[in-house]
Tab-separated table of C-alpha atoms in Angstrom:
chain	number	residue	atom	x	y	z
A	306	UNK	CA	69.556	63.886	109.753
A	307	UNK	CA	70.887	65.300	106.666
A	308	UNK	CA	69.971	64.203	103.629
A	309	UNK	CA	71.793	64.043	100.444
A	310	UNK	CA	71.274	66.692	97.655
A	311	UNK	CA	71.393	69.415	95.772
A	312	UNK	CA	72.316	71.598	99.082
A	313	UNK	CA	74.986	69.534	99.577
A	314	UNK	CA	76.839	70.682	96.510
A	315	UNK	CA	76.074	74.509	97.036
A	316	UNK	CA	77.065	74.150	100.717
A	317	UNK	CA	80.302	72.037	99.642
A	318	UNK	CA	80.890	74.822	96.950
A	319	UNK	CA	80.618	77.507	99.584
A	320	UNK	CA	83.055	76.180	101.358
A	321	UNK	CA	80.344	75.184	103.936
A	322	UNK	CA	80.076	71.522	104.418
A	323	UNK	CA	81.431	70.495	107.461
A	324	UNK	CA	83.651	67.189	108.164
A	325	UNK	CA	80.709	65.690	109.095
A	326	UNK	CA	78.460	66.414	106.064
A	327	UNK	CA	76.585	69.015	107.825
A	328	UNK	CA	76.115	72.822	106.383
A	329	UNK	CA	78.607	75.196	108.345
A	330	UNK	CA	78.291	78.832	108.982
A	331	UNK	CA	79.702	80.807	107.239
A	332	UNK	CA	82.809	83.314	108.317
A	333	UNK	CA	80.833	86.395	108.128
A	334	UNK	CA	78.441	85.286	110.635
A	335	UNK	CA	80.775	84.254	112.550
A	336	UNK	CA	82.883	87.168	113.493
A	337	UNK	CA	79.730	88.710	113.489
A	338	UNK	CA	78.076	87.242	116.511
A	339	UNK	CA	81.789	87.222	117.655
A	340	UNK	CA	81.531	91.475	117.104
A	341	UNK	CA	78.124	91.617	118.691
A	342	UNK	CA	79.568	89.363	121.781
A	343	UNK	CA	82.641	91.619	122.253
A	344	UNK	CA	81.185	94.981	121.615
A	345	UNK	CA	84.038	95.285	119.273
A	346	UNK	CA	83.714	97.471	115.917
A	347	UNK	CA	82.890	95.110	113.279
A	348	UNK	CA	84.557	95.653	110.030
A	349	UNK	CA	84.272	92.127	108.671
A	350	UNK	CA	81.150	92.505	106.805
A	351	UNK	CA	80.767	94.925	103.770
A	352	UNK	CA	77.827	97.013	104.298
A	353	UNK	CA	77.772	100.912	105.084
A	354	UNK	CA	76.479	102.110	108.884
A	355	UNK	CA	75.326	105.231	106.960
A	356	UNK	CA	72.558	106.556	104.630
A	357	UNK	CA	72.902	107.092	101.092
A	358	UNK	CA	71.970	109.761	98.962
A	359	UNK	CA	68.560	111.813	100.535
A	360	UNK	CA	67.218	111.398	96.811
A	361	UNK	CA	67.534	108.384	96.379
A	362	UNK	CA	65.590	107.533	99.994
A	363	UNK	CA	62.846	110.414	99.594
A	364	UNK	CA	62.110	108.505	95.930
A	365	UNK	CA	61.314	105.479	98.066
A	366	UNK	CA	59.514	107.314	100.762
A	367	UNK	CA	57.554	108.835	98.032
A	368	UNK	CA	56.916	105.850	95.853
A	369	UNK	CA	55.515	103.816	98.832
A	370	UNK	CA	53.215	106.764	99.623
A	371	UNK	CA	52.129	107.074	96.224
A	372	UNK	CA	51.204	103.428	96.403
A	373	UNK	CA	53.644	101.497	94.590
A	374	UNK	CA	53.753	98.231	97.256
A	375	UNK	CA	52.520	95.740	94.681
A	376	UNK	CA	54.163	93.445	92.270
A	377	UNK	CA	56.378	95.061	89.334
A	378	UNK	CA	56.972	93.689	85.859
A	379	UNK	CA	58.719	90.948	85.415
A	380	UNK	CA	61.360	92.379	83.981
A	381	UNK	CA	61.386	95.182	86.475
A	382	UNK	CA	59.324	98.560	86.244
A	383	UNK	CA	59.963	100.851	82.965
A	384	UNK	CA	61.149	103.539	84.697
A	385	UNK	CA	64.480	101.490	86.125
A	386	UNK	CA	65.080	99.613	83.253
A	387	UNK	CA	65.212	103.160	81.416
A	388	UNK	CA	67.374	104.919	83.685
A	389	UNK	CA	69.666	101.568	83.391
A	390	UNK	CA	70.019	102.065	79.809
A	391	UNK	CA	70.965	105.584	80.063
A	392	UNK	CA	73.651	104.643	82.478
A	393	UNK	CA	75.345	102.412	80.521
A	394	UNK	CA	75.200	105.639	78.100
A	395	UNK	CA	76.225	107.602	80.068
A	396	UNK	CA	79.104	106.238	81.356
A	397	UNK	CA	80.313	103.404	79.270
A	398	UNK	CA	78.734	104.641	76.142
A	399	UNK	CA	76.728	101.254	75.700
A	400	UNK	CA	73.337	101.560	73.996
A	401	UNK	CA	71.072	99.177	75.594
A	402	UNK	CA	67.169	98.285	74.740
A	403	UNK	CA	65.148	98.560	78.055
A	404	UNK	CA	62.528	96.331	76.884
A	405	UNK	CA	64.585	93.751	75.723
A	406	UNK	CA	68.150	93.736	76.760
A	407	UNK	CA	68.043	94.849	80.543
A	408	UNK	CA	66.304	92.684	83.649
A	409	UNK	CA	65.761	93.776	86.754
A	410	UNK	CA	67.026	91.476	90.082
A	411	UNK	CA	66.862	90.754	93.531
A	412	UNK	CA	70.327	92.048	93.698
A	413	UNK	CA	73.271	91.464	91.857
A	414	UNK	CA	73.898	88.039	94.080
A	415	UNK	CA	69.695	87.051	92.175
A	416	UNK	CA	71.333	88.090	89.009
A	417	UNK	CA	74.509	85.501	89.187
A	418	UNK	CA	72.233	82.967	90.599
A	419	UNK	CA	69.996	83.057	87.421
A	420	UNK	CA	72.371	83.761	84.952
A	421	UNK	CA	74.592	80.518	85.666
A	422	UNK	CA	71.494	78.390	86.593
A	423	UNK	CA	70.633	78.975	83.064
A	424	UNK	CA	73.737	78.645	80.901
A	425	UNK	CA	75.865	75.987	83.086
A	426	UNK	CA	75.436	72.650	82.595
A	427	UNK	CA	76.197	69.385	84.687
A	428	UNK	CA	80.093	69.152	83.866
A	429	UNK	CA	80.295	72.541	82.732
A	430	UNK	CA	83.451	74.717	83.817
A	431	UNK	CA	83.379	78.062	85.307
A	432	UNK	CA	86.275	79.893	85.565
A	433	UNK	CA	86.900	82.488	88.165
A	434	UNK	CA	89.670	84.848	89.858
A	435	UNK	CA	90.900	83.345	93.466
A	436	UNK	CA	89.609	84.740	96.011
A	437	UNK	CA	86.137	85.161	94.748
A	438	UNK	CA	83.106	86.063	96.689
A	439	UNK	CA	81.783	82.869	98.311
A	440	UNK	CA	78.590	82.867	96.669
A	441	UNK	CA	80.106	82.285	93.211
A	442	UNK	CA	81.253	78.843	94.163
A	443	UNK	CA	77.790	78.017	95.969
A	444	UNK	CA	75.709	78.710	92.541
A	445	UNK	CA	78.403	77.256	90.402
A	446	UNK	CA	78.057	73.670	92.335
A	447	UNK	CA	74.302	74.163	92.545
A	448	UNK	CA	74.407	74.274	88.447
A	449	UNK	CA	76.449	71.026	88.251
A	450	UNK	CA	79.019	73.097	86.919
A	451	UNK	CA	83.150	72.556	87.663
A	452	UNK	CA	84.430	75.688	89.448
A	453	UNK	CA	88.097	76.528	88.196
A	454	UNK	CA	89.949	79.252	89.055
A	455	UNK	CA	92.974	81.931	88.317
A	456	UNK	CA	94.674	83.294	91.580
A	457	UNK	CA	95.487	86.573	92.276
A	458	UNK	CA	97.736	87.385	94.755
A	459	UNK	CA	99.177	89.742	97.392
A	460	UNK	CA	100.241	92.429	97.015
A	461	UNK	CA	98.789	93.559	93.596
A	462	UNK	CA	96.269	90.829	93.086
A	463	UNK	CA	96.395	90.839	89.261
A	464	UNK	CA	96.135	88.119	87.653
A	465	UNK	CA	99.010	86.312	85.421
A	466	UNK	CA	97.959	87.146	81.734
A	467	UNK	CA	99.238	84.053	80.494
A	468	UNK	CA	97.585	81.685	83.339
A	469	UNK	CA	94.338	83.306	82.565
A	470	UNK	CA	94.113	82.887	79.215
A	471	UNK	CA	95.364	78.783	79.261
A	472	UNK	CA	92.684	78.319	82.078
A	473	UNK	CA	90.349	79.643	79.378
A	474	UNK	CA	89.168	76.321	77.004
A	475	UNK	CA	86.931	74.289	75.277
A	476	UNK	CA	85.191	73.240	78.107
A	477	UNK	CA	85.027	76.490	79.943
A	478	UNK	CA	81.164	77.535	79.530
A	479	UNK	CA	81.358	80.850	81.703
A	480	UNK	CA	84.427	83.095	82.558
A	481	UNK	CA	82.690	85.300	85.677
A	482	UNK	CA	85.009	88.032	86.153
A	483	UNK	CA	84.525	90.662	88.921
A	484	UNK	CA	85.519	93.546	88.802
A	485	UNK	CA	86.455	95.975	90.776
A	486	UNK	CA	86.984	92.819	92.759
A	487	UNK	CA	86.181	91.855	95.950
A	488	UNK	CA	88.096	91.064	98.675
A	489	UNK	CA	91.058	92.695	96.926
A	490	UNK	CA	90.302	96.184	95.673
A	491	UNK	CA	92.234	95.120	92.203
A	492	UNK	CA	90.714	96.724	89.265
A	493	UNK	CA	90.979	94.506	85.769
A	494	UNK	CA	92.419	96.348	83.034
A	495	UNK	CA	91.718	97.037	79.682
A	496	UNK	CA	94.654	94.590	78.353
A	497	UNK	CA	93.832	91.783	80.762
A	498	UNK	CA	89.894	92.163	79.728
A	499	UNK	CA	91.403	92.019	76.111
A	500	UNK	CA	93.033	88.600	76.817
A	501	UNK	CA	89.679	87.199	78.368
A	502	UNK	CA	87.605	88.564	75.429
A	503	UNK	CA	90.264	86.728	72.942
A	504	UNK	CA	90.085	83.747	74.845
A	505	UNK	CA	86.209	83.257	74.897
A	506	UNK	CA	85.574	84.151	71.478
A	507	UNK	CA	88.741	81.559	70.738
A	508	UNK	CA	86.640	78.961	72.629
A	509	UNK	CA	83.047	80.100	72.683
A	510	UNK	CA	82.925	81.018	76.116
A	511	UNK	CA	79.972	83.637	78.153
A	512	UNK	CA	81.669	86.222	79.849
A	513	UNK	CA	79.572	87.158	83.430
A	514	UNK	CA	80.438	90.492	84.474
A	515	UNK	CA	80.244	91.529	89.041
A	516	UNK	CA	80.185	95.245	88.335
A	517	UNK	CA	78.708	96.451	91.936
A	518	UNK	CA	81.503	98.232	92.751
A	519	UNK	CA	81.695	100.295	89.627
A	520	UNK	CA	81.586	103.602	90.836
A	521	UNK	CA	83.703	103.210	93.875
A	522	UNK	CA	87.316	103.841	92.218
A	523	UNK	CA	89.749	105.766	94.107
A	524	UNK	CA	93.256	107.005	93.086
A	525	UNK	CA	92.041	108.160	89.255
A	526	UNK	CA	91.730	104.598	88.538
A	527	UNK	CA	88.867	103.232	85.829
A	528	UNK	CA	86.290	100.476	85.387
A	529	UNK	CA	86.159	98.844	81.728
A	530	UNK	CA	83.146	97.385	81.365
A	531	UNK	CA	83.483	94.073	79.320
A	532	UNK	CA	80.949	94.520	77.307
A	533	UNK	CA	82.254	97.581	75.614
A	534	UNK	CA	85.110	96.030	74.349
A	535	UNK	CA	85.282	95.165	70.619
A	536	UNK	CA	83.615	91.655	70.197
A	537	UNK	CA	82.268	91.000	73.553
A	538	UNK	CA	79.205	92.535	73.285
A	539	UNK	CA	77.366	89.056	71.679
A	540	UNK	CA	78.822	86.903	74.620
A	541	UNK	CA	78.602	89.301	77.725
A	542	UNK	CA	76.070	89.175	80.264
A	543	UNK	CA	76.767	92.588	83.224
A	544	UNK	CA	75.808	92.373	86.427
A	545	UNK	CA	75.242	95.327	88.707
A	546	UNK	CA	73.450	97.253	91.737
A	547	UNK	CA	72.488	99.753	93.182
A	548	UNK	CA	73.262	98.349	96.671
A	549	UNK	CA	77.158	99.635	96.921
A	550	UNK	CA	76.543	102.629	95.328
A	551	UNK	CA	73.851	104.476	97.253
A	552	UNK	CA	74.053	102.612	100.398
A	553	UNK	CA	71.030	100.420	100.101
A	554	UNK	CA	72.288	97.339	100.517
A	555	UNK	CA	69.016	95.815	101.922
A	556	UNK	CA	66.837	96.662	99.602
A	557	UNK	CA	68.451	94.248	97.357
A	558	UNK	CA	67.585	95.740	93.652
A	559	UNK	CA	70.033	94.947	91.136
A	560	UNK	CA	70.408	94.223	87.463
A	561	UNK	CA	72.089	92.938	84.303
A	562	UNK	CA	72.384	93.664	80.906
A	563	UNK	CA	73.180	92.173	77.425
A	564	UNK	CA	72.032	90.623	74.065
A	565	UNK	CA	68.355	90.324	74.111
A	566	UNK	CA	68.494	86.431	73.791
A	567	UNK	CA	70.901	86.283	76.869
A	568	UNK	CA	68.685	88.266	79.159
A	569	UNK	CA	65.644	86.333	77.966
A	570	UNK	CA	67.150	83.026	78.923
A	571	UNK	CA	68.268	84.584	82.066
A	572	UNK	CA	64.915	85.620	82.383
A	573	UNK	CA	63.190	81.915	81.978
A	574	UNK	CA	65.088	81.084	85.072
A	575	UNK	CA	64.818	84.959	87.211
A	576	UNK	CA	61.260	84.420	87.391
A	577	UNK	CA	61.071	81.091	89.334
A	578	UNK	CA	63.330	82.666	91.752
A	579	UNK	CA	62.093	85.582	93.197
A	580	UNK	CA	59.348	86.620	90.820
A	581	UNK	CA	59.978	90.245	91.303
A	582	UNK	CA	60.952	92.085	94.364
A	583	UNK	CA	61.029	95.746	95.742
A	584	UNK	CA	58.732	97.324	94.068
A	585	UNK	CA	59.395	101.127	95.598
A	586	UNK	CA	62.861	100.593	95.857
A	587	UNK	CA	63.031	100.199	92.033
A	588	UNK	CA	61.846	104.054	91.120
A	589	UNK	CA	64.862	104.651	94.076
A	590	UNK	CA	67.358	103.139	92.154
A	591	UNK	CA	66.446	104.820	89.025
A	592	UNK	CA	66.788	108.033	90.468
A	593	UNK	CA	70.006	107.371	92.019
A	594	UNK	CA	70.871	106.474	88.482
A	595	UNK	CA	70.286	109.443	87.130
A	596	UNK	CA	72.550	111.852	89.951
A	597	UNK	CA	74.881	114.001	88.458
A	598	UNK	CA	78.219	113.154	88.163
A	599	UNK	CA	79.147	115.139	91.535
A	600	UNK	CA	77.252	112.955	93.479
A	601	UNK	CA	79.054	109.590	92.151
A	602	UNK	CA	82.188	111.786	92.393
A	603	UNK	CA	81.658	112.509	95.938
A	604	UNK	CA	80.327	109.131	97.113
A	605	UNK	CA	83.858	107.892	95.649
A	606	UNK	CA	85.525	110.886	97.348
A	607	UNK	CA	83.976	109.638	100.855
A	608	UNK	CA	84.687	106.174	100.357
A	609	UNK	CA	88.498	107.066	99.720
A	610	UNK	CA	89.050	109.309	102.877
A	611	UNK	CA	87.169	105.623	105.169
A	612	UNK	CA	89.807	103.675	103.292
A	613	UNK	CA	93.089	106.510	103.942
A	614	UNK	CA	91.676	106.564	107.940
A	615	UNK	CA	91.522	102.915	107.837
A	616	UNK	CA	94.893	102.349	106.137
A	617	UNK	CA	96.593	104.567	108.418
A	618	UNK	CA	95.498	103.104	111.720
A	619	UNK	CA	96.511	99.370	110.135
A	620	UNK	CA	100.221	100.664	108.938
A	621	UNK	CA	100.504	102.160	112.505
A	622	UNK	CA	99.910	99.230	113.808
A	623	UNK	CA	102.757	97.589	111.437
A	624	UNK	CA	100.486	95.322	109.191
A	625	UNK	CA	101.934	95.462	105.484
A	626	UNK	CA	98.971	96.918	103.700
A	627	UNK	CA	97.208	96.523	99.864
A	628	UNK	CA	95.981	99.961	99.277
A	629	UNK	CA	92.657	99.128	96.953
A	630	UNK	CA	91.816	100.564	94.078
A	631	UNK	CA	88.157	100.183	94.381
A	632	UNK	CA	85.551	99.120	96.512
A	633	UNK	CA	84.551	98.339	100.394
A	634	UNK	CA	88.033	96.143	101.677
A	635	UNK	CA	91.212	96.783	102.522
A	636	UNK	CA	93.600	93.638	102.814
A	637	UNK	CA	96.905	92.997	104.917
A	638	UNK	CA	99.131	90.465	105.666
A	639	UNK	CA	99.623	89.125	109.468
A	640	UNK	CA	102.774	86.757	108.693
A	641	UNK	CA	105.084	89.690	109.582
A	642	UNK	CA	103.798	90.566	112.830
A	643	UNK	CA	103.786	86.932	113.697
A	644	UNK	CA	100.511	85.682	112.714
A	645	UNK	CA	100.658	83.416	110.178
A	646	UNK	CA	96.739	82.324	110.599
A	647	UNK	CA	94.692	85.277	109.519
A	648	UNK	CA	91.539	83.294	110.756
A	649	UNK	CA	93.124	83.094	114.434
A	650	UNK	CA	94.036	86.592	113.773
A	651	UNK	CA	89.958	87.647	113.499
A	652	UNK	CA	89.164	85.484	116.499
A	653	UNK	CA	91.829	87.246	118.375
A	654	UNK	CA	91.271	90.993	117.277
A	655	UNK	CA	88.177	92.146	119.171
A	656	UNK	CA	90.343	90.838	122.515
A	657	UNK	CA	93.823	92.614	120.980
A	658	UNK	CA	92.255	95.758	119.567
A	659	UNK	CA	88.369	95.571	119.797
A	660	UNK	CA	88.084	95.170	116.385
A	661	UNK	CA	86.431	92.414	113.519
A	662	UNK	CA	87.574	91.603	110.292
A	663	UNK	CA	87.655	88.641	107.874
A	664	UNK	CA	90.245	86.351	106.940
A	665	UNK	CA	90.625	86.034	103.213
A	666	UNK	CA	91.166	82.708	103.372
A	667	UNK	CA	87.214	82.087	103.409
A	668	UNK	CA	87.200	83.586	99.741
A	669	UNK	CA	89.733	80.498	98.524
A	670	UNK	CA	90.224	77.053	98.200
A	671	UNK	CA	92.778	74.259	99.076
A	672	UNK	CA	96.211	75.570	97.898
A	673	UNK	CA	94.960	78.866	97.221
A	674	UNK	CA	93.526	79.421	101.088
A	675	UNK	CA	97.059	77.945	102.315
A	676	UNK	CA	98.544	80.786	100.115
A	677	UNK	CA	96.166	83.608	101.445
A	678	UNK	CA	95.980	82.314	104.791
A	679	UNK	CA	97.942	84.769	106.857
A	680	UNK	CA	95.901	87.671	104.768
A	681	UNK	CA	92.917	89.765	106.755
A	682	UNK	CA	90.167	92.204	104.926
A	683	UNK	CA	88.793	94.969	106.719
A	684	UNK	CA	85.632	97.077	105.437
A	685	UNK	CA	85.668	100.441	105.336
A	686	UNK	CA	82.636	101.697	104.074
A	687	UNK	CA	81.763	102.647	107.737
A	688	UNK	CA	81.202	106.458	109.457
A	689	UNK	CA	84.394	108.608	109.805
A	690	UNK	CA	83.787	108.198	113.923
A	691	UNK	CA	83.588	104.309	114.058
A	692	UNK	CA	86.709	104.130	111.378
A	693	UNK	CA	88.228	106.954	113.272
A	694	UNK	CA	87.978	104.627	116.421
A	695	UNK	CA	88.691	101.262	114.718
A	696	UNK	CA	92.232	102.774	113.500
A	697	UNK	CA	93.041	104.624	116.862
A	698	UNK	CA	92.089	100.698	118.447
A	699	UNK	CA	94.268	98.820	115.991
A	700	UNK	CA	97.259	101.215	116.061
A	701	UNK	CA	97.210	99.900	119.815
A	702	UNK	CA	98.732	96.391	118.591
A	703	UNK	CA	101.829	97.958	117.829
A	704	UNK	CA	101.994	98.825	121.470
A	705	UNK	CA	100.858	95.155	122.707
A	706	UNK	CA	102.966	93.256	120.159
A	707	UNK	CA	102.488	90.643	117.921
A	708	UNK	CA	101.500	87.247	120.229
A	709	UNK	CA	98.391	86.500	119.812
């Protein structure tokens, strides 16, 4: 028998809770199992079938040879939290203290978890784009916070300027944008950030920052970090990992950055949570960090030839197709093949084309999931054979037609 509490309210803002008060699965594990049943190529989760950078794993190799298997600092070993700082250097030209103003995470999902658990409130509002990654909602409820959201939708998935900055107000606590964003692809930019940066000092908001797909932009297109905008340095927490980048999505070491009395509060809460994790995956990470700019370049450049092969198979199959920007996904829209339910649509696919992907529907709420619901994302941070395959399989529908 399940009992009321506090799960209730992250399962309920996950989208989980069942008609009968129950926790549901979610959609991910779902098509899944439903992948593994088939045999049919699973592109509904996000998370590369290949190796990253032989650096970056010969730094772990090495570190747990040398011994390093036992708890790290709290805030996360020196030698990460250095290579961190030089990053945002590097790229963003941010100068951050790595003893004071960067922490170390069990991911970037450990790093949203702490960072609203200790700035939202019971009542509290949270604002967020629509669709949002599913945890978002989850933590937000768990908090006692009020999720509220902006939508974005097909085919560009920017959001209205004008929307986003009235959803901004007094009683908005933290505005967690993501970007690049996932499902979409969209990348914010610098005149939308501008509006959001406006709004929250306007109101005295936090701005949370989902950066993990930073340095996965395609097309000559560019990430703006928040935080190096003029006035948003005092009220931005960042969040990133090294997980997207370098293909290590299961060692699970992210991070985030900001003011030193932000990250300390964050802190306060981080350490109750996990403690510390991955202690020879955090000397990994730095040295991914610190890659030349080929390397990012041509991680980027891989990324963006998976996402052409997988683009070309869905158009020849005759789906209407958002080309991302950035990222793992790829969305389309099933209404004009005649399949208005994009969630029927992924239970149908491995029989139609022996293929998986998601429906976006699972990243959105109420009026916003009845607006998305004929959408589908596909990953494509997968091997050139399997996307090779998956496009040659889905190019087949065009053949079978569109009943499903």
């Amino acid at each position: 028998m399940w009992r009321p509490g506090p799960w209730r309210r992250a399962a309920a803002g996950a989208g989980l809770l069942t008609a009968d008060g129950v926790p549901g699965t979610t959609i991910f594990a779902e098509m899944s199992a439903l992948a593994a049943s088939t045999g049919a190529i699973n592109l509904g989760q996000g998370f590369p079938d290949t190796d990253g950078p032989q650096e970056v794993l010969r730094a772990a190799q090495d570190a747990i040879a040398a011994g390093v298997n036992q708890y790290p600092p709290g805030r996360g070993t020196q030698v990460l939290r250095e290579a961190v700082a030089r990053h945002q250097a590097r790229w963003y030209g941010l100068r951050v203290d790595p003893e004071t103003e960067v922490l170390v995470t069990a991911g970037a999902t450990e790093a949203l978890a702490a960072v609203l658990l200790a700035f939202v409130d019971e009542g509290d509002e949270v604002l967020t784009l629509e669709p949002a990654y599913d945890a978002y909602g989850a933590v937000i409820a768990l908090a006692g916070g009020v999720h509220r959201t902006v939508p974005v939708d097909w085919p560009a998935f920017r959001p209205d300027p004008d929307r986003l900055r009235d959803a901004i107000t007094d009683r908005t606590r933290v505005i967690l944008l993501n970007t690049p964003h996932n499902p979409t692809g969209a990348v914010l930019d610098e005149a939308l950030l501008r509006v959001v940066v406006e709004a929250a000092e306007r109101h005295d908001a936090l701005i949370v920052t989902d950066e993990v797909y930073e340095h996965l932009l395609f097309d000559g297109a560019r990430h703006v970090p928040v935080a190096a905008l003029p006035g948003a340095w005092d009220r931005t927490i960042s969040i990133s990992s090294g997980g997207k980048t370098f293909s290590t999505t299961g060692w699970k070491i992210g991070w985030l950055t900001g003011p030193a009395e932000l990250v300390s509060a964050a802190l306060a809460v981080k350490q109750f949570l996990t403690f510390v994790n991955g202690a020879p995956f955090q000397p990994a990470i730095a040295a991914g960090l610190d890659l030349p700019d080929e390397v990012f370049a041509s991680i980027a450049g891989t990324l963006q030839t998976g996402r052409d092969t997988l683009v070309s198979g869905l158009e020849a199959a005759g789906f209407p197709v958002s080309v991302p920007r950035a990222g793992y996904f790829v969305i389309v829209d099933g209404a004009p093949l005649g399949f208005p339910d994009g969630a029927e649509l992924c239970r149908s696919l491995p029989t139609l084309a022996g293929v998986v992907g998601v429906p976006v529907s699972a990243f959105c709420r109420d009026e916003q999931a009845a607006r998305m619901r004929s959408l589908v994302r596909f990953a494509f941070c997968k091997s050139p054979g399997v996307l090779a395959e998956a496009s040659t399989r889905l190019a087949t529908l065009a053949q079978r037609g569109s009943t499903v």
